Amino acid sequence: MYYLQDMTMDAIARELGTSRSSVSRLLGHARETGLVEIQIHPPQGQQMRLEEAIRARFGIAAHVVPTPQNLSDVERFERVAMSAARLLPVYFDSNMTLGIAWGSTLDAISRHLPRKETHNTTVVQLNGAGNTFTTGVDYASEILHRFGQAFGSSVQQFPVPAFFDDPRTKDAMWRERSTRRVLDLQARTDVILFGLGSPFAEVPSRVYIGGYLSRDDYRSLREEQVVGDIATVFYRQDGTWKDVRLNARATGPGFEVLARAARRICVVSGVQKLASLRGAIATKLVTDLVLDEHLAEQLVMS
């Protein structure tokens, strides 16, 4: 009645014999549960021009989120996370596997996810979350739980450290059948969703503030001119990553594994992450990009 017949809430209330506030609650419930999905086709404005420029230059489908200049990085971050959450159901559907890399960005996205009922779907954790202070299970599992609840999906955790102390320990662990099962599932993802780790952002990346890296690790990253990470796998400005020493101990999938997913959605905000974003694009991993307007402008100009 409201969306297809253009009836007002007052008219609907009279027809149903209920109150206007009840109709309003029903309409809100319809959006929250995914019964109604809102899609906006923007006019040929600044966002559309930036999206076309990014597609032409980098071959990436960009989704530019309008963000006024007077917004703080925290407010900009939240708007981008909400937009990414609303976009994800377009790409993730029944009989698919979604890989997610835990972190500040995915945590924020998980809090804004609309409901979409799917069948035979799985959400799999891409990288371990433990360190010397915590197992990381509570933090990562809460994010996974929100994604699983939003899509009615089964959830597969990856209960290993974010970084092993010794690469040989990782090699041994990766030979275990129980670990191989998760690794195989990661390699069969249809969609992956990730943010970009960066030590320079106003909204800090969790891997840099959560006790995951030692002073020696930071020194190594500086020496190797690392500009960011995807699922705790570090890369340089030119997109190279295989010979970064810390990656031998990291539990995130190599980029050749992530590249098997048909759709690889990167969500990023804040101009402080420009170097991280340019490096991520250079890895050739990103197929879809959700970013704020100011960062998009800087990316096109750089």
mmCIF file with all atom_site columns, C-alpha atoms in Angstrom, residues 149-281:
data_model
loop_
_atom_site.group_PDB
_atom_site.id
_atom_site.type_symbol
_atom_site.label_atom_id
_atom_site.label_alt_id
_atom_site.label_comp_id
_atom_site.label_asym_id
_atom_site.label_entity_id
_atom_site.label_seq_id
_atom_site.pdbx_PDB_ins_code
_atom_site.Cartn_x
_atom_site.Cartn_y
_atom_site.Cartn_z
_atom_site.occupancy
_atom_site.B_iso_or_equiv
_atom_site.pdbx_formal_charge
_atom_site.auth_seq_id
_atom_site.auth_comp_id
_atom_site.auth_asym_id
_atom_site.auth_atom_id
_atom_site.pdbx_PDB_model_num
ATOM 1   C CA . GLN A 1 149 ? 22.452 -13.384 11.912 1.00 0.00 ? 149 GLN A CA 1
ATOM 2   C CA . ALA A 1 150 ? 21.851 -10.791 9.186  1.00 0.00 ? 150 ALA A CA 1
ATOM 3   C CA . PHE A 1 151 ? 21.931 -13.375 6.379  1.00 0.00 ? 151 PHE A CA 1
ATOM 4   C CA . GLY A 1 152 ? 20.822 -16.530 8.209  1.00 0.00 ? 152 GLY A CA 1
ATOM 5   C CA . SER A 1 153 ? 24.244 -18.016 7.431  1.00 0.00 ? 153 SER A CA 1
ATOM 6   C CA . SER A 1 154 ? 26.345 -20.623 9.167  1.00 0.00 ? 154 SER A CA 1
ATOM 7   C CA . VAL A 1 155 ? 29.530 -19.177 10.660 1.00 0.00 ? 155 VAL A CA 1
ATOM 8   C CA . GLN A 1 156 ? 33.046 -20.609 10.493 1.00 0.00 ? 156 GLN A CA 1
ATOM 9   C CA . GLN A 1 157 ? 35.590 -19.177 12.910 1.00 0.00 ? 157 GLN A CA 1
ATOM 10  C CA . PHE A 1 158 ? 39.357 -19.387 12.459 1.00 0.00 ? 158 PHE A CA 1
ATOM 11  C CA . PRO A 1 159 ? 40.718 -19.745 16.038 1.00 0.00 ? 159 PRO A CA 1
ATOM 12  C CA . VAL A 1 160 ? 44.429 -19.165 15.421 1.00 0.00 ? 160 VAL A CA 1
ATOM 13  C CA . PRO A 1 161 ? 46.738 -16.241 16.324 1.00 0.00 ? 161 PRO A CA 1
ATOM 14  C CA . ALA A 1 162 ? 46.841 -13.212 14.042 1.00 0.00 ? 162 ALA A CA 1
ATOM 15  C CA . PHE A 1 163 ? 50.606 -13.789 13.772 1.00 0.00 ? 163 PHE A CA 1
ATOM 16  C CA . PHE A 1 164 ? 52.653 -16.814 14.733 1.00 0.00 ? 164 PHE A CA 1
ATOM 17  C CA . ASP A 1 165 ? 55.946 -16.273 16.547 1.00 0.00 ? 165 ASP A CA 1
ATOM 18  C CA . ASP A 1 166 ? 57.721 -18.693 14.233 1.00 0.00 ? 166 ASP A CA 1
ATOM 19  C CA . PRO A 1 167 ? 56.883 -19.300 10.541 1.00 0.00 ? 167 PRO A CA 1
ATOM 20  C CA . ARG A 1 168 ? 57.632 -22.995 11.080 1.00 0.00 ? 168 ARG A CA 1
ATOM 21  C CA . THR A 1 169 ? 54.803 -23.185 13.617 1.00 0.00 ? 169 THR A CA 1
ATOM 22  C CA . LYS A 1 170 ? 52.439 -21.736 11.054 1.00 0.00 ? 170 LYS A CA 1
ATOM 23  C CA . ASP A 1 171 ? 53.614 -24.230 8.393  1.00 0.00 ? 171 ASP A CA 1
ATOM 24  C CA . ALA A 1 172 ? 52.985 -27.112 10.793 1.00 0.00 ? 172 ALA A CA 1
ATOM 25  C CA . MET A 1 173 ? 49.552 -25.782 11.789 1.00 0.00 ? 173 MET A CA 1
ATOM 26  C CA . TRP A 1 174 ? 48.573 -25.334 8.140  1.00 0.00 ? 174 TRP A CA 1
ATOM 27  C CA . ARG A 1 175 ? 49.181 -29.062 7.570  1.00 0.00 ? 175 ARG A CA 1
ATOM 28  C CA . GLU A 1 176 ? 46.610 -30.052 10.198 1.00 0.00 ? 176 GLU A CA 1
ATOM 29  C CA . ARG A 1 177 ? 43.363 -31.372 8.697  1.00 0.00 ? 177 ARG A CA 1
ATOM 30  C CA . SER A 1 178 ? 41.172 -29.204 10.952 1.00 0.00 ? 178 SER A CA 1
ATOM 31  C CA . THR A 1 179 ? 42.992 -26.089 9.768  1.00 0.00 ? 179 THR A CA 1
ATOM 32  C CA . ARG A 1 180 ? 43.033 -27.223 6.158  1.00 0.00 ? 180 ARG A CA 1
ATOM 33  C CA . ARG A 1 181 ? 39.236 -27.437 6.239  1.00 0.00 ? 181 ARG A CA 1
ATOM 34  C CA . VAL A 1 182 ? 38.965 -23.713 7.031  1.00 0.00 ? 182 VAL A CA 1
ATOM 35  C CA . LEU A 1 183 ? 41.702 -22.795 4.551  1.00 0.00 ? 183 LEU A CA 1
ATOM 36  C CA . ASP A 1 184 ? 39.865 -24.702 1.823  1.00 0.00 ? 184 ASP A CA 1
ATOM 37  C CA . LEU A 1 185 ? 36.665 -22.847 2.685  1.00 0.00 ? 185 LEU A CA 1
ATOM 38  C CA . GLN A 1 186 ? 38.504 -19.515 2.486  1.00 0.00 ? 186 GLN A CA 1
ATOM 39  C CA . ALA A 1 187 ? 39.795 -20.482 -0.960 1.00 0.00 ? 187 ALA A CA 1
ATOM 40  C CA . ARG A 1 188 ? 36.228 -21.129 -2.176 1.00 0.00 ? 188 ARG A CA 1
ATOM 41  C CA . THR A 1 189 ? 34.690 -17.803 -1.156 1.00 0.00 ? 189 THR A CA 1
ATOM 42  C CA . ASP A 1 190 ? 32.410 -16.072 -3.641 1.00 0.00 ? 190 ASP A CA 1
ATOM 43  C CA . VAL A 1 191 ? 32.603 -12.643 -1.998 1.00 0.00 ? 191 VAL A CA 1
ATOM 44  C CA . ILE A 1 192 ? 35.206 -11.169 0.348  1.00 0.00 ? 192 ILE A CA 1
ATOM 45  C CA . LEU A 1 193 ? 34.731 -7.984  2.356  1.00 0.00 ? 193 LEU A CA 1
ATOM 46  C CA . PHE A 1 194 ? 37.653 -6.156  3.901  1.00 0.00 ? 194 PHE A CA 1
ATOM 47  C CA . GLY A 1 195 ? 38.967 -2.841  5.164  1.00 0.00 ? 195 GLY A CA 1
ATOM 48  C CA . LEU A 1 196 ? 42.509 -1.531  4.842  1.00 0.00 ? 196 LEU A CA 1
ATOM 49  C CA . GLY A 1 197 ? 44.790 -1.497  7.835  1.00 0.00 ? 197 GLY A CA 1
ATOM 50  C CA . SER A 1 198 ? 46.815 1.674   8.251  1.00 0.00 ? 198 SER A CA 1
ATOM 51  C CA . PRO A 1 199 ? 48.821 3.163   11.138 1.00 0.00 ? 199 PRO A CA 1
ATOM 52  C CA . PHE A 1 200 ? 48.026 6.694   9.944  1.00 0.00 ? 200 PHE A CA 1
ATOM 53  C CA . ALA A 1 201 ? 44.224 6.891   10.152 1.00 0.00 ? 201 ALA A CA 1
ATOM 54  C CA . GLU A 1 202 ? 42.278 8.893   12.751 1.00 0.00 ? 202 GLU A CA 1
ATOM 55  C CA . VAL A 1 203 ? 40.097 5.805   13.215 1.00 0.00 ? 203 VAL A CA 1
ATOM 56  C CA . PRO A 1 204 ? 42.945 3.426   14.111 1.00 0.00 ? 204 PRO A CA 1
ATOM 57  C CA . SER A 1 205 ? 43.224 0.007   12.523 1.00 0.00 ? 205 SER A CA 1
ATOM 58  C CA . ARG A 1 206 ? 42.853 -2.605  15.222 1.00 0.00 ? 206 ARG A CA 1
ATOM 59  C CA . VAL A 1 207 ? 45.923 -4.588  14.193 1.00 0.00 ? 207 VAL A CA 1
ATOM 60  C CA . TYR A 1 208 ? 48.090 -1.522  14.989 1.00 0.00 ? 208 TYR A CA 1
ATOM 61  C CA . ILE A 1 209 ? 46.556 -0.700  18.387 1.00 0.00 ? 209 ILE A CA 1
ATOM 62  C CA . GLY A 1 210 ? 45.503 -4.103  19.731 1.00 0.00 ? 210 GLY A CA 1
ATOM 63  C CA . GLY A 1 211 ? 48.875 -5.453  20.809 1.00 0.00 ? 211 GLY A CA 1
ATOM 64  C CA . TYR A 1 212 ? 49.437 -7.534  17.689 1.00 0.00 ? 212 TYR A CA 1
ATOM 65  C CA . LEU A 1 213 ? 52.755 -5.997  16.631 1.00 0.00 ? 213 LEU A CA 1
ATOM 66  C CA . SER A 1 214 ? 56.027 -5.654  18.534 1.00 0.00 ? 214 SER A CA 1
ATOM 67  C CA . ARG A 1 215 ? 58.591 -2.880  18.199 1.00 0.00 ? 215 ARG A CA 1
ATOM 68  C CA . ASP A 1 216 ? 60.660 -5.160  15.996 1.00 0.00 ? 216 ASP A CA 1
ATOM 69  C CA . ASP A 1 217 ? 57.601 -5.733  13.797 1.00 0.00 ? 217 ASP A CA 1
ATOM 70  C CA . TYR A 1 218 ? 57.066 -1.979  13.389 1.00 0.00 ? 218 TYR A CA 1
ATOM 71  C CA . ARG A 1 219 ? 60.729 -1.509  12.568 1.00 0.00 ? 219 ARG A CA 1
ATOM 72  C CA . SER A 1 220 ? 60.526 -4.256  9.948  1.00 0.00 ? 220 SER A CA 1
ATOM 73  C CA . LEU A 1 221 ? 57.422 -2.709  8.353  1.00 0.00 ? 221 LEU A CA 1
ATOM 74  C CA . ARG A 1 222 ? 59.083 0.710   8.154  1.00 0.00 ? 222 ARG A CA 1
ATOM 75  C CA . GLU A 1 223 ? 62.242 -0.743  6.632  1.00 0.00 ? 223 GLU A CA 1
ATOM 76  C CA . GLU A 1 224 ? 60.203 -2.583  3.995  1.00 0.00 ? 224 GLU A CA 1
ATOM 77  C CA . GLN A 1 225 ? 58.099 0.529   3.244  1.00 0.00 ? 225 GLN A CA 1
ATOM 78  C CA . VAL A 1 226 ? 54.790 -1.167  3.983  1.00 0.00 ? 226 VAL A CA 1
ATOM 79  C CA . VAL A 1 227 ? 51.746 1.103   3.530  1.00 0.00 ? 227 VAL A CA 1
ATOM 80  C CA . GLY A 1 228 ? 48.918 -1.124  4.714  1.00 0.00 ? 228 GLY A CA 1
ATOM 81  C CA . ASP A 1 229 ? 47.456 -4.580  5.165  1.00 0.00 ? 229 ASP A CA 1
ATOM 82  C CA . ILE A 1 230 ? 44.502 -6.645  4.020  1.00 0.00 ? 230 ILE A CA 1
ATOM 83  C CA . ALA A 1 231 ? 43.452 -9.328  6.502  1.00 0.00 ? 231 ALA A CA 1
ATOM 84  C CA . THR A 1 232 ? 46.833 -8.871  8.275  1.00 0.00 ? 232 THR A CA 1
ATOM 85  C CA . VAL A 1 233 ? 48.809 -9.468  5.070  1.00 0.00 ? 233 VAL A CA 1
ATOM 86  C CA . PHE A 1 234 ? 51.044 -6.438  4.468  1.00 0.00 ? 234 PHE A CA 1
ATOM 87  C CA . TYR A 1 235 ? 51.823 -4.754  1.148  1.00 0.00 ? 235 TYR A CA 1
ATOM 88  C CA . ARG A 1 236 ? 53.880 -1.893  -0.278 1.00 0.00 ? 236 ARG A CA 1
ATOM 89  C CA . GLN A 1 237 ? 52.902 1.107   -2.394 1.00 0.00 ? 237 GLN A CA 1
ATOM 90  C CA . ASP A 1 238 ? 53.548 -0.821  -5.624 1.00 0.00 ? 238 ASP A CA 1
ATOM 91  C CA . GLY A 1 239 ? 51.327 -3.711  -4.512 1.00 0.00 ? 239 GLY A CA 1
ATOM 92  C CA . THR A 1 240 ? 54.142 -6.192  -3.795 1.00 0.00 ? 240 THR A CA 1
ATOM 93  C CA . TRP A 1 241 ? 53.662 -8.342  -0.713 1.00 0.00 ? 241 TRP A CA 1
ATOM 94  C CA . LYS A 1 242 ? 55.132 -11.828 -1.063 1.00 0.00 ? 242 LYS A CA 1
ATOM 95  C CA . ASP A 1 243 ? 58.614 -10.949 0.249  1.00 0.00 ? 243 ASP A CA 1
ATOM 96  C CA . VAL A 1 244 ? 57.436 -8.841  3.223  1.00 0.00 ? 244 VAL A CA 1
ATOM 97  C CA . ARG A 1 245 ? 59.016 -10.702 6.138  1.00 0.00 ? 245 ARG A CA 1
ATOM 98  C CA . LEU A 1 246 ? 56.102 -10.415 8.556  1.00 0.00 ? 246 LEU A CA 1
ATOM 99  C CA . ASN A 1 247 ? 53.751 -12.098 6.069  1.00 0.00 ? 247 ASN A CA 1
ATOM 100 C CA . ALA A 1 248 ? 55.546 -15.406 6.672  1.00 0.00 ? 248 ALA A CA 1
ATOM 101 C CA . ARG A 1 249 ? 54.029 -15.344 10.170 1.00 0.00 ? 249 ARG A CA 1
ATOM 102 C CA . ALA A 1 250 ? 50.642 -13.825 9.251  1.00 0.00 ? 250 ALA A CA 1
ATOM 103 C CA . THR A 1 251 ? 47.507 -15.979 9.192  1.00 0.00 ? 251 THR A CA 1
ATOM 104 C CA . GLY A 1 252 ? 45.590 -14.052 6.534  1.00 0.00 ? 252 GLY A CA 1
ATOM 105 C CA . PRO A 1 253 ? 45.270 -15.678 3.100  1.00 0.00 ? 253 PRO A CA 1
ATOM 106 C CA . GLY A 1 254 ? 47.782 -14.760 0.436  1.00 0.00 ? 254 GLY A CA 1
ATOM 107 C CA . PHE A 1 255 ? 46.413 -12.411 -2.183 1.00 0.00 ? 255 PHE A CA 1
ATOM 108 C CA . GLU A 1 256 ? 46.499 -15.143 -4.819 1.00 0.00 ? 256 GLU A CA 1
ATOM 109 C CA . VAL A 1 257 ? 43.944 -17.004 -2.666 1.00 0.00 ? 257 VAL A CA 1
ATOM 110 C CA . LEU A 1 258 ? 41.738 -13.954 -2.112 1.00 0.00 ? 258 LEU A CA 1
ATOM 111 C CA . ALA A 1 259 ? 41.837 -13.195 -5.847 1.00 0.00 ? 259 ALA A CA 1
ATOM 112 C CA . ARG A 1 260 ? 39.863 -16.392 -6.522 1.00 0.00 ? 260 ARG A CA 1
ATOM 113 C CA . ALA A 1 261 ? 36.720 -14.731 -5.143 1.00 0.00 ? 261 ALA A CA 1
ATOM 114 C CA . ALA A 1 262 ? 34.616 -13.281 -7.950 1.00 0.00 ? 262 ALA A CA 1
ATOM 115 C CA . ARG A 1 263 ? 33.822 -10.115 -5.988 1.00 0.00 ? 263 ARG A CA 1
ATOM 116 C CA . ARG A 1 264 ? 36.316 -8.468  -3.638 1.00 0.00 ? 264 ARG A CA 1
ATOM 117 C CA . ILE A 1 265 ? 34.857 -5.470  -1.825 1.00 0.00 ? 265 ILE A CA 1
ATOM 118 C CA . CYS A 1 266 ? 37.187 -2.955  -0.204 1.00 0.00 ? 266 CYS A CA 1
ATOM 119 C CA . VAL A 1 267 ? 35.715 -0.434  2.255  1.00 0.00 ? 267 VAL A CA 1
ATOM 120 C CA . VAL A 1 268 ? 37.846 2.567   3.213  1.00 0.00 ? 268 VAL A CA 1
ATOM 121 C CA . SER A 1 269 ? 37.464 6.156   4.435  1.00 0.00 ? 269 SER A CA 1
ATOM 122 C CA . GLY A 1 270 ? 39.681 9.091   5.378  1.00 0.00 ? 270 GLY A CA 1
ATOM 123 C CA . VAL A 1 271 ? 42.387 10.760  3.300  1.00 0.00 ? 271 VAL A CA 1
ATOM 124 C CA . GLN A 1 272 ? 44.996 9.383   5.728  1.00 0.00 ? 272 GLN A CA 1
ATOM 125 C CA . LYS A 1 273 ? 44.418 6.038   4.042  1.00 0.00 ? 273 LYS A CA 1
ATOM 126 C CA . LEU A 1 274 ? 45.215 7.299   0.539  1.00 0.00 ? 274 LEU A CA 1
ATOM 127 C CA . ALA A 1 275 ? 48.618 5.584   0.465  1.00 0.00 ? 275 ALA A CA 1
ATOM 128 C CA . SER A 1 276 ? 47.080 2.358   1.780  1.00 0.00 ? 276 SER A CA 1
ATOM 129 C CA . LEU A 1 277 ? 44.335 2.544   -0.849 1.00 0.00 ? 277 LEU A CA 1
ATOM 130 C CA . ARG A 1 278 ? 46.732 3.192   -3.725 1.00 0.00 ? 278 ARG A CA 1
ATOM 131 C CA . GLY A 1 279 ? 48.819 0.224   -2.627 1.00 0.00 ? 279 GLY A CA 1
ATOM 132 C CA . ALA A 1 280 ? 45.732 -1.987  -2.331 1.00 0.00 ? 280 ALA A CA 1
ATOM 133 C CA . ILE A 1 281 ? 44.652 -1.037  -5.850 1.00 0.00 ? 281 ILE A CA 1
#
